[in-house]
Coordinates of C-alpha atoms in Angstrom, one line a residue:
M20 CA 93.4 91.4 91.0
P21 CA 91.8 94.6 89.9
K22 CA 91.2 95.0 86.2
I23 CA 93.3 98.1 86.0
K24 CA 96.4 96.2 87.1
K25 CA 95.8 93.5 84.5
V26 CA 95.4 96.1 81.8
S27 CA 98.5 97.9 82.8
Y28 CA 100.5 94.6 82.8
I29 CA 99.3 93.7 79.4
L30 CA 100.0 97.2 78.1
A31 CA 103.5 97.0 79.5
I32 CA 104.1 93.8 77.7
V33 CA 102.8 95.1 74.4
L34 CA 104.8 98.3 74.6
S35 CA 108.0 96.5 75.5
V36 CA 107.5 94.0 72.6
I37 CA 107.1 97.0 70.2
Y38 CA 110.2 98.6 71.7
L39 CA 112.2 95.3 71.2
F40 CA 111.1 95.1 67.6
W41 CA 112.2 98.6 67.0
R42 CA 115.5 98.0 68.8
V43 CA 116.3 94.9 66.8
F44 CA 115.3 96.1 63.3
F45 CA 116.3 99.8 63.5
T46 CA 119.1 100.4 65.9
I47 CA 121.7 97.6 65.4
P48 CA 124.6 99.0 63.4
W49 CA 124.9 96.0 60.9
H50 CA 127.6 97.7 58.8
A51 CA 129.7 99.0 61.7
H52 CA 133.1 97.6 62.9
I53 CA 132.8 93.9 64.1
F54 CA 133.4 94.8 67.7
T55 CA 130.7 97.5 67.7
L56 CA 128.3 95.0 66.1
I57 CA 129.1 92.3 68.7
F58 CA 128.7 94.8 71.5
A59 CA 125.3 96.0 70.1
L60 CA 124.1 92.4 69.7
L61 CA 125.1 91.6 73.2
L62 CA 123.2 94.6 74.5
V63 CA 120.1 93.7 72.5
G64 CA 120.4 90.1 73.7
S65 CA 120.5 91.3 77.3
E66 CA 117.5 93.5 76.8
I67 CA 115.5 90.6 75.2
F68 CA 116.5 88.2 78.0
S69 CA 115.6 90.7 80.7
S70 CA 112.3 91.5 79.0
F71 CA 111.5 87.8 78.6
T72 CA 112.2 87.3 82.3
A73 CA 109.8 90.2 83.1
Y74 CA 107.2 88.7 80.8
V75 CA 107.4 85.3 82.6
L76 CA 107.1 87.0 86.0
I77 CA 104.1 89.2 84.9
I78 CA 102.3 86.2 83.4
F79 CA 103.0 84.1 86.5
R80 CA 101.6 86.9 88.6
L81 CA 98.5 87.3 86.4
I82 CA 97.8 83.5 86.5
R83 CA 98.4 83.3 90.2
A84 CA 96.5 86.4 91.1
D85 CA 93.2 84.6 90.7
K86 CA 94.3 81.6 92.7
T87 CA 95.7 83.3 95.7
Q88 CA 93.7 83.1 98.9
K89 CA 93.0 86.0 101.2
L90 CA 94.8 85.9 104.5
E91 CA 92.4 84.8 107.2
I92 CA 92.8 85.9 110.8
P93 CA 92.4 82.9 113.0
E94 CA 89.6 82.9 115.5
F95 CA 90.5 82.5 119.1
D96 CA 88.6 80.2 121.3
L97 CA 88.3 82.4 124.3
Q98 CA 87.5 79.3 126.4
Q99 CA 91.1 78.0 125.7
P100 CA 94.2 79.7 127.2
I101 CA 95.5 82.4 124.8
P102 CA 99.2 81.9 124.1
K103 CA 101.9 84.4 125.1
I104 CA 103.7 86.1 122.2
D105 CA 107.0 87.9 121.9
V106 CA 107.3 90.8 119.5
I107 CA 111.0 91.4 119.0
I108 CA 112.0 94.6 117.2
V109 CA 115.6 94.2 116.1
T110 CA 117.4 97.4 115.3
H111 CA 120.7 98.4 113.8
N112 CA 121.3 102.1 113.6
E113 CA 117.7 102.9 112.5
E114 CA 116.4 106.4 113.3
V115 CA 114.6 106.7 116.6
S116 CA 111.7 108.3 114.8
L117 CA 111.3 105.2 112.7
L118 CA 111.6 103.0 115.8
R119 CA 109.0 105.1 117.5
K120 CA 106.5 104.4 114.8
T121 CA 107.3 100.6 114.9
V122 CA 107.1 100.4 118.7
N123 CA 103.9 102.5 118.8
A124 CA 102.3 100.1 116.2
A125 CA 103.4 97.1 118.2
T126 CA 101.8 98.5 121.4
F127 CA 98.5 99.0 119.6
M128 CA 98.3 95.4 118.1
D129 CA 94.9 93.9 118.4
Y130 CA 95.4 90.8 120.6
P131 CA 92.7 89.3 122.9
D132 CA 94.9 89.5 126.1
K133 CA 97.3 92.4 126.0
S134 CA 99.0 91.2 129.2
K135 CA 100.4 88.2 127.2
V136 CA 102.2 90.4 124.6
N137 CA 105.8 90.9 125.4
I138 CA 107.4 93.6 123.3
V139 CA 111.2 93.8 123.2
I140 CA 113.5 96.2 121.4
A141 CA 116.8 94.4 120.7
D142 CA 119.4 97.1 120.0
D143 CA 122.8 96.0 118.9
G144 CA 124.2 99.6 119.3
N145 CA 123.4 100.0 123.0
R146 CA 122.1 103.5 122.3
P147 CA 120.8 105.5 125.2
E148 CA 118.0 107.2 123.1
V149 CA 116.6 103.7 122.2
R150 CA 116.7 102.7 125.8
E151 CA 114.8 105.9 126.6
L152 CA 112.3 105.1 123.9
A153 CA 111.7 101.6 125.5
K154 CA 111.1 103.3 128.9
E155 CA 108.7 105.8 127.3
Y156 CA 106.6 103.0 125.8
Q157 CA 107.1 100.7 128.8
V158 CA 108.5 97.8 126.6
N159 CA 111.6 95.7 127.3
Y160 CA 115.0 96.7 126.1
V161 CA 117.8 94.3 125.3
T162 CA 121.3 95.2 124.1
M163 CA 123.1 92.8 121.8
E164 CA 126.4 94.7 121.9
K165 CA 128.3 92.0 123.6
I166 CA 127.1 89.2 121.4
S167 CA 129.7 87.8 119.0
M168 CA 129.9 84.5 117.1
L169 CA 126.2 85.0 116.2
K170 CA 124.8 86.9 113.4
R171 CA 123.1 89.9 114.9
G172 CA 119.4 90.2 114.2
I173 CA 118.9 86.4 113.9
L174 CA 119.4 85.8 117.6
I175 CA 116.4 83.9 118.9
M176 CA 115.6 84.8 122.5
R177 CA 113.2 83.4 124.9
L178 CA 112.4 86.1 127.4
N179 CA 110.7 85.5 130.7
S180 CA 107.9 88.0 131.4

């Protein structure tokens, strides 16, 4: 983890601890009506609890940052057959401009044998403009409009190329 991130995390903790001290010692209306005091204490307690949760997460992230491993891209043995892959882009009312970027990125994936990449747009709206987008990029289009009893977007398909 870059040093600037570590410093910013530590600075955030220090500043929030200073804030919490100020909040506890200078803003609680100790001589107010009992209901006002109870409400103020509940609010401060909530702030302390949420801050403590944030501290735990930040500290966990700082400790784990040094132990995380970099993602390694596996090497393909080009003597062995390269597996076929399906890239399924599930859509539910997303803008076509966003889908265009996603489909474009999928078509430019770096894979040793592009003929073994099967890209599918799974549209649960049966939208003509998404069907046209699939034709434009020469990828498969599947509508999930008639699918019921299944949660859309979690449908697992095995498509034959």
